[in-house]
PDB file of C-alpha atoms in Angstrom:
ATOM      1  CA  UNK A   1      -0.062  -0.037  -0.013  1.00 48.00           C
ATOM      2  CA  UNK A   2       2.838   2.572   0.877  1.00 46.00           C
ATOM      3  CA  UNK A   3       4.275   1.750  -2.282  1.00 48.00           C
ATOM      4  CA  UNK A   4       1.125   2.409  -4.227  1.00 42.00           C
ATOM      5  CA  UNK A   5       0.290   5.854  -2.271  1.00 46.00           C
ATOM      6  CA  UNK A   6       4.487   6.629  -3.132  1.00 43.00           C
ATOM      7  CA  UNK A   7       3.624   6.291  -6.721  1.00 45.00           C
ATOM      8  CA  UNK A   8       1.051   7.909  -7.181  1.00 45.00           C
ATOM      9  CA  UNK A   9       2.502  11.235  -5.222  1.00 47.00           C
ATOM     10  CA  UNK A  10       5.452  10.708  -7.573  1.00 50.00           C
ATOM     11  CA  UNK A  11       3.446  11.220 -10.736  1.00 47.00           C
ATOM     12  CA  UNK A  12       1.596  13.539  -9.456  1.00 50.00           C
ATOM     13  CA  UNK A  13       4.598  15.206  -8.579  1.00 43.00           C
ATOM     14  CA  UNK A  14       6.133  14.961 -12.498  1.00 46.00           C
ATOM     15  CA  UNK A  15       2.229  15.778 -13.796  1.00 43.00           C
ATOM     16  CA  UNK A  16       2.258  19.051 -11.912  1.00 46.00           C
ATOM     17  CA  UNK A  17       5.939  20.094 -13.243  1.00 44.00           C
ATOM     18  CA  UNK A  18       5.119  18.823 -16.724  1.00 41.00           C
ATOM     19  CA  UNK A  19       2.449  21.226 -16.107  1.00 41.00           C
ATOM     20  CA  UNK A  20       4.482  23.996 -14.683  1.00 43.00           C
ATOM     21  CA  UNK A  21       6.205  24.156 -17.809  1.00 40.00           C
ATOM     22  CA  UNK A  22       3.718  23.571 -20.529  1.00 38.00           C
ATOM     23  CA  UNK A  23       2.381  26.967 -19.376  1.00 41.00           C
ATOM     24  CA  UNK A  24       5.524  28.461 -19.173  1.00 39.00           C
ATOM     25  CA  UNK A  25       6.355  27.505 -22.769  1.00 37.00           C
ATOM     26  CA  UNK A  26       3.284  28.781 -24.115  1.00 35.00           C
ATOM     27  CA  UNK A  27       4.047  32.282 -22.422  1.00 34.00           C
ATOM     28  CA  UNK A  28       7.540  32.445 -24.478  1.00 35.00           C
ATOM     29  CA  UNK A  29       8.249  34.881 -27.242  1.00 39.00           C
ATOM     30  CA  UNK A  30       7.440  32.910 -30.875  1.00 41.00           C
ATOM     31  CA  UNK A  31       9.570  35.377 -32.770  1.00 44.00           C
ATOM     32  CA  UNK A  32      11.642  38.404 -32.471  1.00 46.00           C
ATOM     33  CA  UNK A  33       9.097  40.647 -33.180  1.00 47.00           C
ATOM     34  CA  UNK A  34       6.819  39.398 -29.907  1.00 56.00           C
ATOM     35  CA  UNK A  35       9.764  41.166 -27.759  1.00 83.00           C
ATOM     36  CA  UNK A  36       9.303  44.548 -28.743  1.00 91.00           C
ATOM     37  CA  UNK A  37       8.464  46.941 -26.077  1.00 91.00           C
ATOM     38  CA  UNK A  38       8.583  50.568 -28.498  1.00 91.00           C
ATOM     39  CA  UNK A  39       5.683  52.698 -28.564  1.00 89.00           C
ATOM     40  CA  UNK A  40       2.393  50.544 -29.731  1.00 88.00           C
ATOM     41  CA  UNK A  41       2.610  52.811 -33.112  1.00 92.00           C
ATOM     42  CA  UNK A  42       5.194  54.351 -35.325  1.00 95.00           C
ATOM     43  CA  UNK A  43       5.084  55.853 -39.280  1.00 95.00           C
ATOM     44  CA  UNK A  44       7.725  55.525 -41.640  1.00 97.00           C
ATOM     45  CA  UNK A  45       8.659  57.001 -44.899  1.00 96.00           C
ATOM     46  CA  UNK A  46       9.708  54.511 -47.079  1.00 97.00           C
ATOM     47  CA  UNK A  47      11.917  55.857 -50.349  1.00 97.00           C
ATOM     48  CA  UNK A  48      12.890  52.949 -53.737  1.00 98.00           C
ATOM     49  CA  UNK A  49      15.417  54.282 -55.148  1.00 97.00           C
ATOM     50  CA  UNK A  50      16.035  52.199 -58.815  1.00 97.00           C
ATOM     51  CA  UNK A  51      19.671  51.956 -59.761  1.00 96.00           C
ATOM     52  CA  UNK A  52      18.905  49.995 -62.918  1.00 96.00           C
ATOM     53  CA  UNK A  53      21.261  51.782 -65.663  1.00 94.00           C
ATOM     54  CA  UNK A  54      22.842  50.651 -68.530  1.00 91.00           C
ATOM     55  CA  UNK A  55      26.052  52.103 -67.200  1.00 91.00           C
ATOM     56  CA  UNK A  56      26.083  49.546 -64.176  1.00 92.00           C
ATOM     57  CA  UNK A  57      23.922  46.888 -66.074  1.00 94.00           C
ATOM     58  CA  UNK A  58      25.073  47.089 -69.668  1.00 92.00           C
ATOM     59  CA  UNK A  59      24.146  43.475 -70.883  1.00 91.00           C
ATOM     60  CA  UNK A  60      21.278  43.252 -72.902  1.00 91.00           C
ATOM     61  CA  UNK A  61      20.302  46.037 -71.244  1.00 94.00           C
ATOM     62  CA  UNK A  62      16.112  46.819 -72.672  1.00 93.00           C
ATOM     63  CA  UNK A  63      16.515  49.986 -74.142  1.00 91.00           C
ATOM     64  CA  UNK A  64      12.420  49.921 -76.128  1.00 88.00           C
ATOM     65  CA  UNK A  65       9.668  47.191 -75.989  1.00 83.00           C
ATOM     66  CA  UNK A  66       9.562  48.028 -72.942  1.00 91.00           C
ATOM     67  CA  UNK A  67      12.765  49.916 -71.679  1.00 94.00           C
ATOM     68  CA  UNK A  68      14.018  49.118 -67.824  1.00 96.00           C
ATOM     69  CA  UNK A  69      11.384  50.181 -65.712  1.00 96.00           C
ATOM     70  CA  UNK A  70       9.886  49.366 -61.924  1.00 98.00           C
ATOM     71  CA  UNK A  71       6.486  47.758 -61.281  1.00 97.00           C
ATOM     72  CA  UNK A  72       4.411  49.518 -58.234  1.00 96.00           C
ATOM     73  CA  UNK A  73       6.270  48.205 -54.657  1.00 97.00           C
ATOM     74  CA  UNK A  74       3.004  46.754 -52.671  1.00 97.00           C
ATOM     75  CA  UNK A  75       4.215  46.009 -48.916  1.00 96.00           C
ATOM     76  CA  UNK A  76       2.875  44.893 -45.925  1.00 96.00           C
ATOM     77  CA  UNK A  77       3.429  45.672 -42.180  1.00 96.00           C
ATOM     78  CA  UNK A  78       3.335  42.015 -39.920  1.00 95.00           C
ATOM     79  CA  UNK A  79       4.213  39.693 -37.023  1.00 94.00           C
ATOM     80  CA  UNK A  80       6.187  37.053 -38.027  1.00 92.00           C
ATOM     81  CA  UNK A  81       3.743  34.672 -38.303  1.00 92.00           C
ATOM     82  CA  UNK A  82       2.786  36.181 -41.630  1.00 94.00           C
ATOM     83  CA  UNK A  83       5.614  35.379 -44.394  1.00 95.00           C
ATOM     84  CA  UNK A  84       4.869  37.747 -48.136  1.00 96.00           C
ATOM     85  CA  UNK A  85       8.189  35.589 -49.531  1.00 98.00           C
ATOM     86  CA  UNK A  86      11.686  33.896 -48.856  1.00 97.00           C
ATOM     87  CA  UNK A  87      14.342  32.863 -50.370  1.00 96.00           C
ATOM     88  CA  UNK A  88      14.719  29.415 -50.921  1.00 97.00           C
ATOM     89  CA  UNK A  89      11.121  28.873 -50.437  1.00 97.00           C
ATOM     90  CA  UNK A  90       8.310  28.424 -52.869  1.00 97.00           C
ATOM     91  CA  UNK A  91       6.909  31.774 -54.002  1.00 97.00           C
ATOM     92  CA  UNK A  92       3.060  31.765 -53.755  1.00 97.00           C
ATOM     93  CA  UNK A  93       0.442  32.157 -56.289  1.00 97.00           C
ATOM     94  CA  UNK A  94      -0.433  36.070 -55.347  1.00 97.00           C
ATOM     95  CA  UNK A  95       3.931  36.651 -56.498  1.00 97.00           C
ATOM     96  CA  UNK A  96       4.047  34.424 -58.647  1.00 97.00           C
ATOM     97  CA  UNK A  97       1.120  36.403 -60.413  1.00 97.00           C
ATOM     98  CA  UNK A  98       3.684  39.563 -59.257  1.00 97.00           C
ATOM     99  CA  UNK A  99       6.591  39.036 -60.435  1.00 97.00           C
ATOM    100  CA  UNK A 100       5.635  37.447 -63.390  1.00 96.00           C
ATOM    101  CA  UNK A 101       2.866  40.276 -64.850  1.00 93.00           C
ATOM    102  CA  UNK A 102       2.828  43.062 -61.994  1.00 93.00           C
ATOM    103  CA  UNK A 103      -0.335  41.921 -61.511  1.00 94.00           C
ATOM    104  CA  UNK A 104      -1.498  42.295 -57.272  1.00 94.00           C
ATOM    105  CA  UNK A 105      -5.187  40.963 -56.856  1.00 95.00           C
ATOM    106  CA  UNK A 106      -4.047  37.419 -55.724  1.00 96.00           C
ATOM    107  CA  UNK A 107      -1.313  38.825 -53.567  1.00 96.00           C
ATOM    108  CA  UNK A 108      -3.643  41.746 -51.762  1.00 94.00           C
ATOM    109  CA  UNK A 109      -6.150  38.567 -51.443  1.00 94.00           C
ATOM    110  CA  UNK A 110      -3.435  36.593 -49.879  1.00 94.00           C
ATOM    111  CA  UNK A 111      -2.293  39.675 -47.286  1.00 93.00           C
ATOM    112  CA  UNK A 112      -6.119  39.968 -46.596  1.00 91.00           C
ATOM    113  CA  UNK A 113      -6.774  36.897 -45.638  1.00 89.00           C
ATOM    114  CA  UNK A 114      -4.024  36.152 -43.737  1.00 86.00           C
ATOM    115  CA  UNK A 115      -4.551  39.086 -41.562  1.00 80.00           C
ATOM    116  CA  UNK A 116      -8.627  37.548 -41.058  1.00 81.00           C
ATOM    117  CA  UNK A 117      -7.608  34.381 -39.982  1.00 78.00           C
ATOM    118  CA  UNK A 118      -4.446  34.942 -37.722  1.00 77.00           C
ATOM    119  CA  UNK A 119      -4.640  38.916 -37.368  1.00 85.00           C
ATOM    120  CA  UNK A 120      -0.525  38.759 -38.469  1.00 92.00           C
ATOM    121  CA  UNK A 121      -0.680  41.443 -41.153  1.00 93.00           C
ATOM    122  CA  UNK A 122      -1.491  45.476 -39.536  1.00 92.00           C
ATOM    123  CA  UNK A 123      -1.321  47.446 -43.223  1.00 92.00           C
ATOM    124  CA  UNK A 124      -1.159  47.083 -46.593  1.00 94.00           C
ATOM    125  CA  UNK A 125       1.011  50.165 -48.305  1.00 96.00           C
ATOM    126  CA  UNK A 126       2.253  50.769 -51.862  1.00 95.00           C
ATOM    127  CA  UNK A 127       3.788  53.322 -53.818  1.00 96.00           C
ATOM    128  CA  UNK A 128       3.825  54.089 -57.591  1.00 96.00           C
ATOM    129  CA  UNK A 129       5.940  52.300 -60.700  1.00 96.00           C
ATOM    130  CA  UNK A 130       8.811  54.038 -62.312  1.00 96.00           C
ATOM    131  CA  UNK A 131       8.744  54.359 -65.466  1.00 94.00           C
ATOM    132  CA  UNK A 132      12.559  54.181 -66.177  1.00 95.00           C
ATOM    133  CA  UNK A 133      15.243  52.025 -64.445  1.00 95.00           C
ATOM    134  CA  UNK A 134      16.697  55.081 -62.570  1.00 95.00           C
ATOM    135  CA  UNK A 135      14.470  56.853 -60.259  1.00 94.00           C
ATOM    136  CA  UNK A 136      12.478  57.000 -56.994  1.00 96.00           C
ATOM    137  CA  UNK A 137       9.191  56.298 -55.593  1.00 96.00           C
ATOM    138  CA  UNK A 138       7.847  56.690 -51.821  1.00 96.00           C
ATOM    139  CA  UNK A 139       5.100  56.170 -49.645  1.00 96.00           C
ATOM    140  CA  UNK A 140       4.642  55.911 -46.150  1.00 96.00           C
ATOM    141  CA  UNK A 141       3.898  53.166 -43.628  1.00 96.00           C
ATOM    142  CA  UNK A 142       2.983  52.247 -40.445  1.00 96.00           C
ATOM    143  CA  UNK A 143       4.148  49.662 -38.071  1.00 96.00           C
ATOM    144  CA  UNK A 144       2.951  48.063 -35.077  1.00 94.00           C
ATOM    145  CA  UNK A 145       4.750  46.614 -31.657  1.00 93.00           C
ATOM    146  CA  UNK A 146       2.977  43.487 -31.958  1.00 93.00           C
ATOM    147  CA  UNK A 147       3.250  44.188 -36.271  1.00 94.00           C
ATOM    148  CA  UNK A 148       7.301  45.917 -36.367  1.00 96.00           C
ATOM    149  CA  UNK A 149       8.168  43.356 -39.844  1.00 97.00           C
ATOM    150  CA  UNK A 150       8.337  44.495 -43.129  1.00 98.00           C
ATOM    151  CA  UNK A 151       8.192  43.452 -46.557  1.00 97.00           C
ATOM    152  CA  UNK A 152       7.630  43.775 -49.727  1.00 98.00           C
ATOM    153  CA  UNK A 153       8.161  43.456 -53.683  1.00 98.00           C
ATOM    154  CA  UNK A 154       9.054  45.244 -56.380  1.00 98.00           C
ATOM    155  CA  UNK A 155       8.860  43.479 -59.989  1.00 98.00           C
ATOM    156  CA  UNK A 156      11.944  43.815 -62.498  1.00 98.00           C
ATOM    157  CA  UNK A 157      10.119  45.352 -65.621  1.00 96.00           C
ATOM    158  CA  UNK A 158      10.814  43.800 -68.546  1.00 96.00           C
ATOM    159  CA  UNK A 159      12.145  40.127 -67.104  1.00 96.00           C
ATOM    160  CA  UNK A 160      10.414  36.257 -66.730  1.00 96.00           C
ATOM    161  CA  UNK A 161       9.973  36.388 -63.237  1.00 96.00           C
ATOM    162  CA  UNK A 162      12.398  38.896 -61.531  1.00 97.00           C
ATOM    163  CA  UNK A 163      11.925  41.118 -58.595  1.00 98.00           C
ATOM    164  CA  UNK A 164      13.775  43.145 -55.587  1.00 98.00           C
ATOM    165  CA  UNK A 165      12.441  43.411 -52.060  1.00 98.00           C
ATOM    166  CA  UNK A 166      12.879  42.557 -48.792  1.00 97.00           C
ATOM    167  CA  UNK A 167      11.524  40.190 -46.901  1.00 97.00           C
ATOM    168  CA  UNK A 168      10.288  40.647 -42.659  1.00 96.00           C
ATOM    169  CA  UNK A 169      13.139  43.053 -41.605  1.00 97.00           C
ATOM    170  CA  UNK A 170      12.075  44.191 -38.182  1.00 97.00           C
ATOM    171  CA  UNK A 171      12.376  48.109 -37.548  1.00 97.00           C
ATOM    172  CA  UNK A 172      12.071  47.082 -34.066  1.00 96.00           C
ATOM    173  CA  UNK A 173      14.924  46.978 -31.608  1.00 92.00           C
ATOM    174  CA  UNK A 174      13.568  46.235 -27.839  1.00 89.00           C
ATOM    175  CA  UNK A 175      12.150  49.114 -26.372  1.00 91.00           C
ATOM    176  CA  UNK A 176      12.517  51.482 -29.305  1.00 93.00           C
ATOM    177  CA  UNK A 177      11.943  51.963 -33.052  1.00 96.00           C
ATOM    178  CA  UNK A 178      14.756  52.298 -35.715  1.00 96.00           C
ATOM    179  CA  UNK A 179      15.377  56.268 -36.709  1.00 95.00           C
ATOM    180  CA  UNK A 180      16.582  55.134 -39.949  1.00 96.00           C
ATOM    181  CA  UNK A 181      17.337  51.850 -42.104  1.00 97.00           C
ATOM    182  CA  UNK A 182      19.154  52.156 -45.533  1.00 96.00           C
ATOM    183  CA  UNK A 183      19.415  48.552 -47.828  1.00 97.00           C
ATOM    184  CA  UNK A 184      21.021  47.725 -50.921  1.00 97.00           C
ATOM    185  CA  UNK A 185      18.926  45.415 -53.002  1.00 97.00           C
ATOM    186  CA  UNK A 186      19.769  42.622 -55.863  1.00 97.00           C
ATOM    187  CA  UNK A 187      18.076  40.597 -58.452  1.00 98.00           C
ATOM    188  CA  UNK A 188      15.756  37.280 -57.400  1.00 98.00           C
ATOM    189  CA  UNK A 189      14.055  34.976 -59.289  1.00 97.00           C
ATOM    190  CA  UNK A 190      10.553  33.908 -58.113  1.00 97.00           C
ATOM    191  CA  UNK A 191      11.477  30.480 -59.701  1.00 96.00           C
ATOM    192  CA  UNK A 192       8.036  29.911 -62.176  1.00 96.00           C
ATOM    193  CA  UNK A 193       9.190  31.350 -65.444  1.00 95.00           C
ATOM    194  CA  UNK A 194      12.241  29.412 -67.012  1.00 91.00           C
ATOM    195  CA  UNK A 195      13.429  32.563 -68.939  1.00 89.00           C
ATOM    196  CA  UNK A 196      17.456  34.026 -68.882  1.00 88.00           C
ATOM    197  CA  UNK A 197      17.153  37.233 -70.339  1.00 93.00           C
ATOM    198  CA  UNK A 198      15.111  40.575 -69.690  1.00 94.00           C
ATOM    199  CA  UNK A 199      12.795  39.924 -72.524  1.00 89.00           C
ATOM    200  CA  UNK A 200      12.411  35.645 -73.236  1.00 89.00           C
ATOM    201  CA  UNK A 201       9.455  34.813 -73.847  1.00 86.00           C
ATOM    202  CA  UNK A 202       6.939  33.373 -71.301  1.00 84.00           C
ATOM    203  CA  UNK A 203       8.047  29.761 -70.840  1.00 88.00           C
ATOM    204  CA  UNK A 204       6.543  28.113 -66.872  1.00 91.00           C
ATOM    205  CA  UNK A 205       9.139  26.356 -64.690  1.00 90.00           C
ATOM    206  CA  UNK A 206       7.904  22.748 -64.401  1.00 92.00           C
ATOM    207  CA  UNK A 207       8.232  21.914 -61.976  1.00 94.00           C
ATOM    208  CA  UNK A 208       8.138  25.378 -60.001  1.00 95.00           C
ATOM    209  CA  UNK A 209      11.459  25.981 -58.140  1.00 96.00           C
ATOM    210  CA  UNK A 210      12.468  28.242 -55.373  1.00 97.00           C
ATOM    211  CA  UNK A 211      13.477  31.682 -54.866  1.00 97.00           C
ATOM    212  CA  UNK A 212      16.989  32.564 -55.533  1.00 97.00           C
ATOM    213  CA  UNK A 213      19.124  35.075 -55.804  1.00 97.00           C
ATOM    214  CA  UNK A 214      20.951  36.255 -58.950  1.00 96.00           C
ATOM    215  CA  UNK A 215      24.105  36.526 -59.069  1.00 95.00           C
ATOM    216  CA  UNK A 216      26.979  37.978 -61.401  1.00 91.00           C
ATOM    217  CA  UNK A 217      27.459  33.725 -61.955  1.00 90.00           C
ATOM    218  CA  UNK A 218      24.289  32.418 -60.649  1.00 90.00           C
ATOM    219  CA  UNK A 219      22.497  31.452 -63.110  1.00 89.00           C
ATOM    220  CA  UNK A 220      26.035  30.245 -64.780  1.00 86.00           C
ATOM    221  CA  UNK A 221      24.832  30.515 -68.469  1.00 85.00           C
ATOM    222  CA  UNK A 222      26.052  32.819 -70.719  1.00 84.00           C
ATOM    223  CA  UNK A 223      22.845  33.780 -71.850  1.00 86.00           C
ATOM    224  CA  UNK A 224      21.786  35.296 -68.612  1.00 91.00           C
ATOM    225  CA  UNK A 225      21.548  38.859 -68.423  1.00 94.00           C
ATOM    226  CA  UNK A 226      23.480  39.535 -64.672  1.00 94.00           C
ATOM    227  CA  UNK A 227      25.900  37.062 -66.032  1.00 92.00           C
ATOM    228  CA  UNK A 228      29.000  39.072 -65.353  1.00 91.00           C
ATOM    229  CA  UNK A 229      31.746  36.213 -64.715  1.00 86.00           C
ATOM    230  CA  UNK A 230      34.770  39.101 -63.968  1.00 85.00           C
ATOM    231  CA  UNK A 231      32.830  40.256 -61.482  1.00 89.00           C
ATOM    232  CA  UNK A 232      33.026  39.297 -57.443  1.00 89.00           C
ATOM    233  CA  UNK A 233      29.417  40.984 -57.006  1.00 92.00           C
ATOM    234  CA  UNK A 234      26.306  42.270 -58.742  1.00 93.00           C
ATOM    235  CA  UNK A 235      26.056  46.050 -58.243  1.00 94.00           C
ATOM    236  CA  UNK A 236      23.170  47.025 -56.049  1.00 96.00           C
ATOM    237  CA  UNK A 237      20.073  47.311 -58.795  1.00 96.00           C
ATOM    238  CA  UNK A 238      17.683  49.007 -56.147  1.00 97.00           C
ATOM    239  CA  UNK A 239      18.197  50.355 -52.718  1.00 97.00           C
ATOM    240  CA  UNK A 240      15.235  50.793 -50.351  1.00 97.00           C
ATOM    241  CA  UNK A 241      15.751  53.705 -47.215  1.00 97.00           C
ATOM    242  CA  UNK A 242      12.866  53.577 -44.240  1.00 97.00           C
ATOM    243  CA  UNK A 243      13.165  57.030 -42.141  1.00 97.00           C
ATOM    244  CA  UNK A 244      11.100  56.888 -38.955  1.00 95.00           C
ATOM    245  CA  UNK A 245       8.566  60.241 -38.964  1.00 93.00           C
ATOM    246  CA  UNK A 246       9.037  62.139 -35.608  1.00 86.00           C
ATOM    247  CA  UNK A 247       6.090  63.851 -34.175  1.00 73.00           C
ATOM    248  CA  UNK A 248       5.074  67.455 -33.804  1.00 61.00           C
ATOM    249  CA  UNK A 249       3.118  68.910 -30.284  1.00 42.00           C
ATOM    250  CA  UNK A 250       0.235  67.851 -31.890  1.00 42.00           C
ATOM    251  CA  UNK A 251       0.941  64.609 -32.708  1.00 49.00           C
ATOM    252  CA  UNK A 252       0.932  64.398 -35.648  1.00 50.00           C
ATOM    253  CA  UNK A 253       4.099  63.210 -38.217  1.00 50.00           C
ATOM    254  CA  UNK A 254       6.626  65.043 -39.508  1.00 48.00           C
ATOM    255  CA  UNK A 255       7.244  64.725 -43.156  1.00 48.00           C
ATOM    256  CA  UNK A 256      10.579  63.411 -44.839  1.00 44.00           C
ATOM    257  CA  UNK A 257      11.723  65.706 -47.128  1.00 44.00           C
ATOM    258  CA  UNK A 258      15.616  64.588 -47.456  1.00 42.00           C
ATOM    259  CA  UNK A 259      15.328  63.138 -50.319  1.00 41.00           C
ATOM    260  CA  UNK A 260      18.495  62.541 -52.956  1.00 40.00           C
ATOM    261  CA  UNK A 261      16.518  64.137 -55.645  1.00 38.00           C
ATOM    262  CA  UNK A 262      13.451  66.401 -56.102  1.00 37.00           C
ATOM    263  CA  UNK A 263      12.456  64.453 -59.092  1.00 39.00           C
ATOM    264  CA  UNK A 264      11.763  60.988 -60.380  1.00 44.00           C
ATOM    265  CA  UNK A 265      14.742  60.946 -61.876  1.00 43.00           C
ATOM    266  CA  UNK A 266      17.804  60.390 -59.882  1.00 45.00           C
ATOM    267  CA  UNK A 267      21.910  60.556 -60.464  1.00 44.00           C
ATOM    268  CA  UNK A 268      23.779  57.501 -61.485  1.00 47.00           C
ATOM    269  CA  UNK A 269      26.374  56.992 -58.783  1.00 52.00           C
ATOM    270  CA  UNK A 270      27.088  53.894 -59.407  1.00 52.00           C
ATOM    271  CA  UNK A 271      30.316  52.813 -60.699  1.00 59.00           C
ATOM    272  CA  UNK A 272      30.701  51.329 -64.106  1.00 76.00           C
ATOM    273  CA  UNK A 273      30.313  47.816 -65.125  1.00 75.00           C
ATOM    274  CA  UNK A 274      32.645  46.902 -67.587  1.00 75.00           C
ATOM    275  CA  UNK A 275      31.674  44.012 -70.528  1.00 72.00           C
ATOM    276  CA  UNK A 276      33.619  42.477 -73.175  1.00 76.00           C
ATOM    277  CA  UNK A 277      32.965  41.661 -76.489  1.00 76.00           C
ATOM    278  CA  UNK A 278      31.511  38.714 -76.710  1.00 80.00           C
ATOM    279  CA  UNK A 279      32.066  36.643 -80.682  1.00 80.00           C
ATOM    280  CA  UNK A 280      30.212  33.629 -81.834  1.00 81.00           C
ATOM    281  CA  UNK A 281      32.043  30.324 -82.738  1.00 86.00           C
ATOM    282  CA  UNK A 282      34.147  30.217 -86.230  1.00 85.00           C
ATOM    283  CA  UNK A 283      31.834  29.546 -89.688  1.00 87.00           C
ATOM    284  CA  UNK A 284      33.475  27.272 -91.472  1.00 87.00           C
ATOM    285  CA  UNK A 285      36.736  27.030 -94.058  1.00 87.00           C
ATOM    286  CA  UNK A 286      35.379  28.833 -97.188  1.00 86.00           C
ATOM    287  CA  UNK A 287      36.621  27.478-100.939  1.00 86.00           C
ATOM    288  CA  UNK A 288      40.037  28.000-101.854  1.00 86.00           C
ATOM    289  CA  UNK A 289      40.805  30.100-104.078  1.00 84.00           C
ATOM    290  CA  UNK A 290      43.809  30.460-106.094  1.00 82.00           C
ATOM    291  CA  UNK A 291      46.080  30.216-109.390  1.00 83.00           C
ATOM    292  CA  UNK A 292      47.466  26.544-110.214  1.00 81.00           C
ATOM    293  CA  UNK A 293      50.544  25.736-109.359  1.00 77.00           C
ATOM    294  CA  UNK A 294      50.344  28.421-106.017  1.00 82.00           C
ATOM    295  CA  UNK A 295      49.231  28.467-103.149  1.00 85.00           C
ATOM    296  CA  UNK A 296      46.085  29.795-102.528  1.00 85.00           C
ATOM    297  CA  UNK A 297      43.368  31.428-100.281  1.00 88.00           C
ATOM    298  CA  UNK A 298      40.299  30.754 -97.736  1.00 88.00           C
ATOM    299  CA  UNK A 299      38.559  32.597 -95.470  1.00 88.00           C
ATOM    300  CA  UNK A 300      36.639  32.138 -92.292  1.00 90.00           C
ATOM    301  CA  UNK A 301      34.002  34.316 -90.245  1.00 86.00           C
ATOM    302  CA  UNK A 302      32.477  34.702 -87.223  1.00 85.00           C
ATOM    303  CA  UNK A 303      30.427  38.213 -85.755  1.00 78.00           C
ATOM    304  CA  UNK A 304      29.648  39.965 -82.906  1.00 76.00           C
ATOM    305  CA  UNK A 305      27.062  38.367 -80.380  1.00 72.00           C
ATOM    306  CA  UNK A 306      27.668  41.443 -77.635  1.00 70.00           C
ATOM    307  CA  UNK A 307      29.115  44.783 -77.643  1.00 69.00           C
ATOM    308  CA  UNK A 308      31.779  45.902 -75.217  1.00 75.00           C
ATOM    309  CA  UNK A 309      30.808  48.614 -72.795  1.00 74.00           C
ATOM    310  CA  UNK A 310      32.768  50.646 -70.207  1.00 74.00           C
ATOM    311  CA  UNK A 311      35.954  49.695 -71.545  1.00 73.00           C
ATOM    312  CA  UNK A 312      35.061  46.335 -71.670  1.00 75.00           C
ATOM    313  CA  UNK A 313      37.473  44.086 -74.002  1.00 76.00           C
ATOM    314  CA  UNK A 314      37.299  45.016 -77.793  1.00 81.00           C
ATOM    315  CA  UNK A 315      36.083  42.360 -80.294  1.00 82.00           C
ATOM    316  CA  UNK A 316      38.533  40.667 -82.208  1.00 85.00           C
ATOM    317  CA  UNK A 317      39.039  40.165 -86.044  1.00 87.00           C
ATOM    318  CA  UNK A 318      35.924  38.973 -87.301  1.00 84.00           C
ATOM    319  CA  UNK A 319      37.808  37.406 -90.115  1.00 87.00           C
ATOM    320  CA  UNK A 320      40.819  35.641 -90.696  1.00 89.00           C
ATOM    321  CA  UNK A 321      42.873  33.923 -93.687  1.00 88.00           C
ATOM    322  CA  UNK A 322      45.016  30.857 -94.172  1.00 89.00           C
ATOM    323  CA  UNK A 323      46.541  29.416 -97.119  1.00 86.00           C
ATOM    324  CA  UNK A 324      45.540  26.242 -98.770  1.00 87.00           C
ATOM    325  CA  UNK A 325      46.204  24.553-102.555  1.00 84.00           C
ATOM    326  CA  UNK A 326      43.183  25.292-104.959  1.00 81.00           C
ATOM    327  CA  UNK A 327      40.928  22.371-105.607  1.00 75.00           C
ATOM    328  CA  UNK A 328      39.590  23.956-108.687  1.00 67.00           C
ATOM    329  CA  UNK A 329      42.019  26.248-110.753  1.00 65.00           C
ATOM    330  CA  UNK A 330      41.004  29.684-111.421  1.00 54.00           C
TER     331      UNK A 330
END
């Protein structure tokens, strides 16, 4: 009987300890954003600057049909329970439509549904498109102490399914909001279209691939519009700055006016990216021409695939001549 009572008491103690541990675990923060103790709301000005110039990215730079430009920005402020997109994960249907065609309706629907189901979204923000590769656009966003993360996407136009953006940037540092954040942006492939160049026709990737960063050597294919094998890293194709808006005595945000440029166009300050000349393979040798019993000549040719730019390696000779014995005397 004493043994039974001892076993019962032991089980009761263990069960009590388990309940205590579980209750403590349930109160622990789920993500980094849950420990934000800054004031409840903060407003930011977000300034997107396109740096997609022919000087920085000379290879296959789109000049027409359509020229290089940026789509509108679509972003969201949220908690760690929501993710708009992530590197090395599959893009949602909404991100696919936005990256391929610039259509935002499905992505907006996904954001709204996430906000309704798990209360993970605080607000949606957007900024106008930029009609050239270099330019600025801006808007304002609001973050909440329970929703301090910022994500957004901007489509690269033209492109198969390429975009730039930010995934879950936390603007809260424990008990205060960050005053200013600047981030260089690089191109990403949504993994839904198989084109290599800016103007590639629509060709769905089946099965769908994950979101991957495009670099100067990946995809490792000479046809890739961002393929610069002599570079260690691509220059940033865009830049984003977020600045916390101060409050005046009435409690309204004070506009941030320290823009780098007054108009939509910005001065290209990116260093020049050299682009070497690319030529085709040699053609077959032509007919041997010449007089009988004398050495004749035959010629082969090649053509320019890519013109050099920014002091890149110049093109070599496009024709070559060699001696031969005439088969049909002239």
